[in-house]
Amino acid sequence: MRFQLLGPLALADGPDTVVLQPSKPANLLAALLLHANSPVSAEYLQRAVWGEEQPATARAALQTCVLRLRRLFSKHGVTTSIDAVPGGYRITAAPPTLDLLGFRDRVRRAAGLDRDPEAELCTLRDALSLWQGSLLANVRSVVLHRDEVPRLAEERLRAVERVCDLLLGLGRCGEALVDLWTATRVHPGHERFHEQLIEALYRCGRQSQALAEYRRVKGFLLEELGVDPSPSLRRLELAVLRGEDLGPAGPAAPRVIRGETVPLPAARPALAPDAAPSTAPDAASATAQATASATPQGASPVVAASGTPTPAPTQGATPVQGATPVAAPAPAAGTTLAPVAASRIEPVPAVPHFTGRATETAALTARLTAPPPPGPEDHRPLTVLVSGAPGIGKSALAQHAARLVRDAFPAGQLLVRMTRTDGEPRPADEVAADVAAALGASGDGRALLILDDVVDADQVRPLLAPKGDAGAGPGPAVVVTSRMGLGGLIATHGGWVQRLTTFTEAESYALLLTALGAERVEAEPRAAHRLAAVCGHFPAALRILTARLLTRPGLRLSDAADWLGDDPLARLTLTDSPDHSVAGLFDRALGRLDPRLSEAFTHLAQGPPTLLDDRGPEDEGPVPEAVREQLADAGLLEDGPPGPYRIHDLLRAHVRRTARIRDRRTEKV
């Protein structure tokens, strides 16, 4: 039995479908399914069922609606239950039992197929086939049609955009026209569809029709909205008028994942001949790029201290076809390793203005330059694990140390990003092929690999297996950065661990000095220490703060401390790049957790600190130590046995603030 939301609300069993009649229980079911697997508060459900004007008996009537739905489920053999939770209800579903989840699951899988456009296109077509007509046509809820339906429609539109871009990139312009004629007429104000249609017509040799379509959309925008076409549409019209060659088509539209867009690794070439491609930022290291986002193009990041710095764009390199496994011999000494742009591998960049971590840097460089132990273990790479909380500075430390010891690795150094642009982990075989392609032909010397943002041990174990013949010498040294403790990896493959914590007060002050300049900081030393304290001495927060302060050179630090202290989480973000924020960093970290662990962490962060004790509060008892250990291993809890566990103040405040916003805006419990 399946629930269908992407069209009229219905229950389906094989080919048989029961479309529900408009009713209050139908409103309730739609509201629950739209937030499947999450508790939904009674207040939100009441608004969804009755609207903003609710009867005095709404709460009791809500319980009656729940009972009616349960009877309906029993009648049709639906095994899914509607569970009562504190303050509301929850319904559990999975991609096979709810078409909305199935659609999002297929789109997510399509996003991982960017190297196979045909497979990505097929998967997206499969996802769009789940849409069966007008959204929730039989649900008479003003609240749902106002707040939820537009969001779902946007997810579909972005998937259709991506399908059309793939068709254009594959040269199937005639096939794209079939979709685009409909899309442009149904959504006349959606300029991206018009741009795709004009391009498809022009590539099919229908120049006059392409120009007519441009004039039509231009007239619509001027008459209906009073605006001119977008710059990209105007550039396209000019190219069509001149009869220019648009160059090879390549899919450039953003992909849709869980209703959010993520940039593709490479954009379609611009029409202007002098336009230069750029590398999309890595979502997994977005917080570390905060300072770079506030820096003029071409300039070095202001502060890259102890965090993942923004990599310099790499372009023009092509991976070697038929690459050998990861342990391919290194190039000759002194050779510069070519970046493999499509594979998310590049030479290790410098970290400008690296600050703090003197002890950790000395220990890491000493470990990397120590002579390898004799014996058969020579064939296993030297492994160093740098772990810690998200935004704590793992990548910057690894890159800074690597640059300091580059003379010890004449075969070169590579930064290997272990997640895709959408945050999904890359499989080990894909990484191995890319690394082998970058290492190139055999030669003397040893290479250093930084495997950045490893998600779990299984992702890197194949890369650390012993390679080569006896007496061939040690393989490349490997530095792994990860939010996870990866104790299993150390147990099976050995290695050395460097666990990072927040900055000391002196390190925080030094970062402010380096970023803002001694004149500004030393004029208000007490205010500088207050700013560092409000940031919790958290490197990512300090980087974002300094970027904001650099854009306001006349702002006194004492005034900044007062302003930041009023709402640090809301203000530790870059206004021109909202993804570069402490809140976004924490959201992405929590999104990687197993849902049960995420729920446990939310409970811990919202409750009293005694929840982290071994005994816990009298009315609740402790959270199991195994759960606390898993959260500590994920970098979300600090310390632990024999001392107490702790949650960083910013992280605790973020979870509580998120819960308040959720209760206020979406009314989820």
PDB file of C-alpha atoms in Angstrom, residues 324-461:
ATOM      1  CA  THR A 324      45.396   2.249 -12.301  1.00  0.00           C
ATOM      2  CA  PRO A 325      44.769   1.649  -8.586  1.00  0.00           C
ATOM      3  CA  VAL A 326      45.649   4.238  -5.958  1.00  0.00           C
ATOM      4  CA  ALA A 327      49.162   2.964  -5.316  1.00  0.00           C
ATOM      5  CA  ALA A 328      50.404   3.805  -8.792  1.00  0.00           C
ATOM      6  CA  PRO A 329      54.022   4.973  -8.625  1.00  0.00           C
ATOM      7  CA  ALA A 330      54.636   8.681  -8.215  1.00  0.00           C
ATOM      8  CA  PRO A 331      56.083  10.992 -10.852  1.00  0.00           C
ATOM      9  CA  ALA A 332      59.712  11.936 -10.900  1.00  0.00           C
ATOM     10  CA  ALA A 333      61.121  14.072  -8.103  1.00  0.00           C
ATOM     11  CA  GLY A 334      60.355  17.719  -8.431  1.00  0.00           C
ATOM     12  CA  THR A 335      57.414  17.138 -10.739  1.00  0.00           C
ATOM     13  CA  THR A 336      54.314  19.239 -10.105  1.00  0.00           C
ATOM     14  CA  LEU A 337      51.182  17.147  -9.857  1.00  0.00           C
ATOM     15  CA  ALA A 338      48.511  18.292 -12.282  1.00  0.00           C
ATOM     16  CA  PRO A 339      45.108  18.968 -10.771  1.00  0.00           C
ATOM     17  CA  VAL A 340      42.267  16.656 -11.750  1.00  0.00           C
ATOM     18  CA  ALA A 341      39.462  19.204 -11.883  1.00  0.00           C
ATOM     19  CA  ALA A 342      36.522  16.873 -12.437  1.00  0.00           C
ATOM     20  CA  SER A 343      37.630  14.495  -9.715  1.00  0.00           C
ATOM     21  CA  ARG A 344      37.895  16.996  -6.856  1.00  0.00           C
ATOM     22  CA  ILE A 345      41.665  16.573  -6.518  1.00  0.00           C
ATOM     23  CA  GLU A 346      44.186  19.400  -6.550  1.00  0.00           C
ATOM     24  CA  PRO A 347      47.673  20.220  -5.295  1.00  0.00           C
ATOM     25  CA  VAL A 348      47.620  21.174  -1.624  1.00  0.00           C
ATOM     26  CA  PRO A 349      47.040  24.958  -1.501  1.00  0.00           C
ATOM     27  CA  ALA A 350      48.766  27.303   0.886  1.00  0.00           C
ATOM     28  CA  VAL A 351      46.872  28.543   3.961  1.00  0.00           C
ATOM     29  CA  PRO A 352      47.370  32.315   4.183  1.00  0.00           C
ATOM     30  CA  HIS A 353      47.760  33.805   7.656  1.00  0.00           C
ATOM     31  CA  PHE A 354      47.549  30.456   9.452  1.00  0.00           C
ATOM     32  CA  THR A 355      47.176  31.200  13.167  1.00  0.00           C
ATOM     33  CA  GLY A 356      47.471  29.069  16.308  1.00  0.00           C
ATOM     34  CA  ARG A 357      47.886  25.307  16.616  1.00  0.00           C
ATOM     35  CA  ALA A 358      51.646  25.608  17.211  1.00  0.00           C
ATOM     36  CA  THR A 359      51.840  22.424  19.285  1.00  0.00           C
ATOM     37  CA  GLU A 360      49.641  20.450  16.907  1.00  0.00           C
ATOM     38  CA  THR A 361      51.560  21.692  13.869  1.00  0.00           C
ATOM     39  CA  ALA A 362      54.913  20.707  15.372  1.00  0.00           C
ATOM     40  CA  ALA A 363      53.643  17.244  16.277  1.00  0.00           C
ATOM     41  CA  LEU A 364      52.097  16.664  12.849  1.00  0.00           C
ATOM     42  CA  THR A 365      55.140  17.800  10.887  1.00  0.00           C
ATOM     43  CA  ALA A 366      57.406  15.684  13.071  1.00  0.00           C
ATOM     44  CA  ARG A 367      55.256  12.630  12.433  1.00  0.00           C
ATOM     45  CA  LEU A 368      55.175  13.191   8.679  1.00  0.00           C
ATOM     46  CA  THR A 369      58.943  13.638   8.399  1.00  0.00           C
ATOM     47  CA  ALA A 370      59.888  10.775  10.730  1.00  0.00           C
ATOM     48  CA  PRO A 371      61.630   7.893   8.936  1.00  0.00           C
ATOM     49  CA  PRO A 372      59.289   4.973   8.231  1.00  0.00           C
ATOM     50  CA  PRO A 373      59.778   1.850  10.368  1.00  0.00           C
ATOM     51  CA  PRO A 374      61.714  -0.948   8.671  1.00  0.00           C
ATOM     52  CA  GLY A 375      60.158  -4.224   7.640  1.00  0.00           C
ATOM     53  CA  PRO A 376      57.155  -5.344   5.597  1.00  0.00           C
ATOM     54  CA  GLU A 377      55.018  -2.487   6.893  1.00  0.00           C
ATOM     55  CA  ASP A 378      56.967  -0.276   4.503  1.00  0.00           C
ATOM     56  CA  HIS A 379      54.276  -1.068   1.970  1.00  0.00           C
ATOM     57  CA  ARG A 380      51.504   0.396   4.112  1.00  0.00           C
ATOM     58  CA  PRO A 381      51.108   4.179   3.938  1.00  0.00           C
ATOM     59  CA  LEU A 382      51.977   6.254   6.957  1.00  0.00           C
ATOM     60  CA  THR A 383      48.571   7.387   8.230  1.00  0.00           C
ATOM     61  CA  VAL A 384      47.789  10.414  10.380  1.00  0.00           C
ATOM     62  CA  LEU A 385      44.209  11.165  11.424  1.00  0.00           C
ATOM     63  CA  VAL A 386      43.207  14.750  12.202  1.00  0.00           C
ATOM     64  CA  SER A 387      39.754  14.687  13.765  1.00  0.00           C
ATOM     65  CA  GLY A 388      37.430  17.022  15.617  1.00  0.00           C
ATOM     66  CA  ALA A 389      34.165  18.924  15.465  1.00  0.00           C
ATOM     67  CA  PRO A 390      32.905  20.508  12.240  1.00  0.00           C
ATOM     68  CA  GLY A 391      34.557  23.888  11.691  1.00  0.00           C
ATOM     69  CA  ILE A 392      37.324  23.211  14.220  1.00  0.00           C
ATOM     70  CA  GLY A 393      40.145  23.628  11.674  1.00  0.00           C
ATOM     71  CA  LYS A 394      41.134  20.109  10.621  1.00  0.00           C
ATOM     72  CA  SER A 395      41.672  20.816   6.938  1.00  0.00           C
ATOM     73  CA  ALA A 396      43.694  23.983   7.476  1.00  0.00           C
ATOM     74  CA  LEU A 397      46.009  22.246   9.936  1.00  0.00           C
ATOM     75  CA  ALA A 398      46.564  19.353   7.544  1.00  0.00           C
ATOM     76  CA  GLN A 399      47.232  21.654   4.596  1.00  0.00           C
ATOM     77  CA  HIS A 400      49.488  23.986   6.578  1.00  0.00           C
ATOM     78  CA  ALA A 401      51.569  21.095   7.906  1.00  0.00           C
ATOM     79  CA  ALA A 402      51.757  19.543   4.444  1.00  0.00           C
ATOM     80  CA  ARG A 403      53.156  22.740   3.002  1.00  0.00           C
ATOM     81  CA  LEU A 404      55.783  22.922   5.743  1.00  0.00           C
ATOM     82  CA  VAL A 405      57.082  19.424   4.928  1.00  0.00           C
ATOM     83  CA  ARG A 406      56.763  19.575   1.132  1.00  0.00           C
ATOM     84  CA  ASP A 407      60.505  19.034   0.696  1.00  0.00           C
ATOM     85  CA  ALA A 408      60.092  15.590   2.279  1.00  0.00           C
ATOM     86  CA  PHE A 409      57.637  14.593  -0.479  1.00  0.00           C
ATOM     87  CA  PRO A 410      59.338  15.298  -3.803  1.00  0.00           C
ATOM     88  CA  ALA A 411      56.666  13.368  -5.722  1.00  0.00           C
ATOM     89  CA  GLY A 412      54.122  16.021  -4.757  1.00  0.00           C
ATOM     90  CA  GLN A 413      51.149  16.579  -2.460  1.00  0.00           C
ATOM     91  CA  LEU A 414      47.456  16.166  -3.278  1.00  0.00           C
ATOM     92  CA  LEU A 415      44.333  17.422  -1.560  1.00  0.00           C
ATOM     93  CA  VAL A 416      41.648  14.793  -2.200  1.00  0.00           C
ATOM     94  CA  ARG A 417      38.100  15.822  -1.335  1.00  0.00           C
ATOM     95  CA  MET A 418      36.213  12.779  -0.088  1.00  0.00           C
ATOM     96  CA  THR A 419      32.718  14.215  -0.508  1.00  0.00           C
ATOM     97  CA  ARG A 420      30.875  15.457  -3.549  1.00  0.00           C
ATOM     98  CA  THR A 421      29.564  18.999  -3.902  1.00  0.00           C
ATOM     99  CA  ASP A 422      26.230  17.848  -2.429  1.00  0.00           C
ATOM    100  CA  GLY A 423      27.950  16.475   0.696  1.00  0.00           C
ATOM    101  CA  GLU A 424      27.558  12.819  -0.267  1.00  0.00           C
ATOM    102  CA  PRO A 425      30.636  10.603   0.320  1.00  0.00           C
ATOM    103  CA  ARG A 426      32.601   9.543  -2.735  1.00  0.00           C
ATOM    104  CA  PRO A 427      33.166   5.778  -3.148  1.00  0.00           C
ATOM    105  CA  ALA A 428      36.685   4.500  -2.567  1.00  0.00           C
ATOM    106  CA  ASP A 429      37.109   3.057  -6.068  1.00  0.00           C
ATOM    107  CA  GLU A 430      36.289   6.410  -7.656  1.00  0.00           C
ATOM    108  CA  VAL A 431      38.798   8.197  -5.418  1.00  0.00           C
ATOM    109  CA  ALA A 432      41.444   5.535  -6.084  1.00  0.00           C
ATOM    110  CA  ALA A 433      41.158   5.969  -9.835  1.00  0.00           C
ATOM    111  CA  ASP A 434      41.370   9.745  -9.558  1.00  0.00           C
ATOM    112  CA  VAL A 435      44.400   9.629  -7.280  1.00  0.00           C
ATOM    113  CA  ALA A 436      46.168   7.215  -9.591  1.00  0.00           C
ATOM    114  CA  ALA A 437      45.462   9.509 -12.532  1.00  0.00           C
ATOM    115  CA  ALA A 438      46.883  12.465 -10.638  1.00  0.00           C
ATOM    116  CA  LEU A 439      50.003  10.628  -9.494  1.00  0.00           C
ATOM    117  CA  GLY A 440      50.768   9.716 -13.084  1.00  0.00           C
ATOM    118  CA  ALA A 441      53.809   7.807 -14.284  1.00  0.00           C
ATOM    119  CA  SER A 442      56.385   6.118 -12.083  1.00  0.00           C
ATOM    120  CA  GLY A 443      59.329   7.989 -10.654  1.00  0.00           C
ATOM    121  CA  ASP A 444      61.416   8.559  -7.573  1.00  0.00           C
ATOM    122  CA  GLY A 445      60.261  10.026  -4.306  1.00  0.00           C
ATOM    123  CA  ARG A 446      57.240   9.828  -2.102  1.00  0.00           C
ATOM    124  CA  ALA A 447      53.867  11.584  -2.334  1.00  0.00           C
ATOM    125  CA  LEU A 448      51.587  12.947   0.388  1.00  0.00           C
ATOM    126  CA  LEU A 449      47.818  12.621   0.175  1.00  0.00           C
ATOM    127  CA  ILE A 450      45.325  14.579   2.283  1.00  0.00           C
ATOM    128  CA  LEU A 451      42.020  12.696   2.294  1.00  0.00           C
ATOM    129  CA  ASP A 452      39.781  15.567   3.332  1.00  0.00           C
ATOM    130  CA  ASP A 453      36.408  15.194   5.116  1.00  0.00           C
ATOM    131  CA  VAL A 454      36.275  11.400   5.306  1.00  0.00           C
ATOM    132  CA  VAL A 455      32.794  10.232   6.309  1.00  0.00           C
ATOM    133  CA  ASP A 456      33.536   6.726   7.567  1.00  0.00           C
ATOM    134  CA  ALA A 457      36.347   4.185   7.788  1.00  0.00           C
ATOM    135  CA  ASP A 458      35.099   2.017   4.919  1.00  0.00           C
ATOM    136  CA  GLN A 459      35.542   4.955   2.572  1.00  0.00           C
ATOM    137  CA  VAL A 460      39.339   4.944   2.999  1.00  0.00           C
ATOM    138  CA  ARG A 461      40.329   1.399   3.979  1.00  0.00           C
TER     139      ARG A 461
END
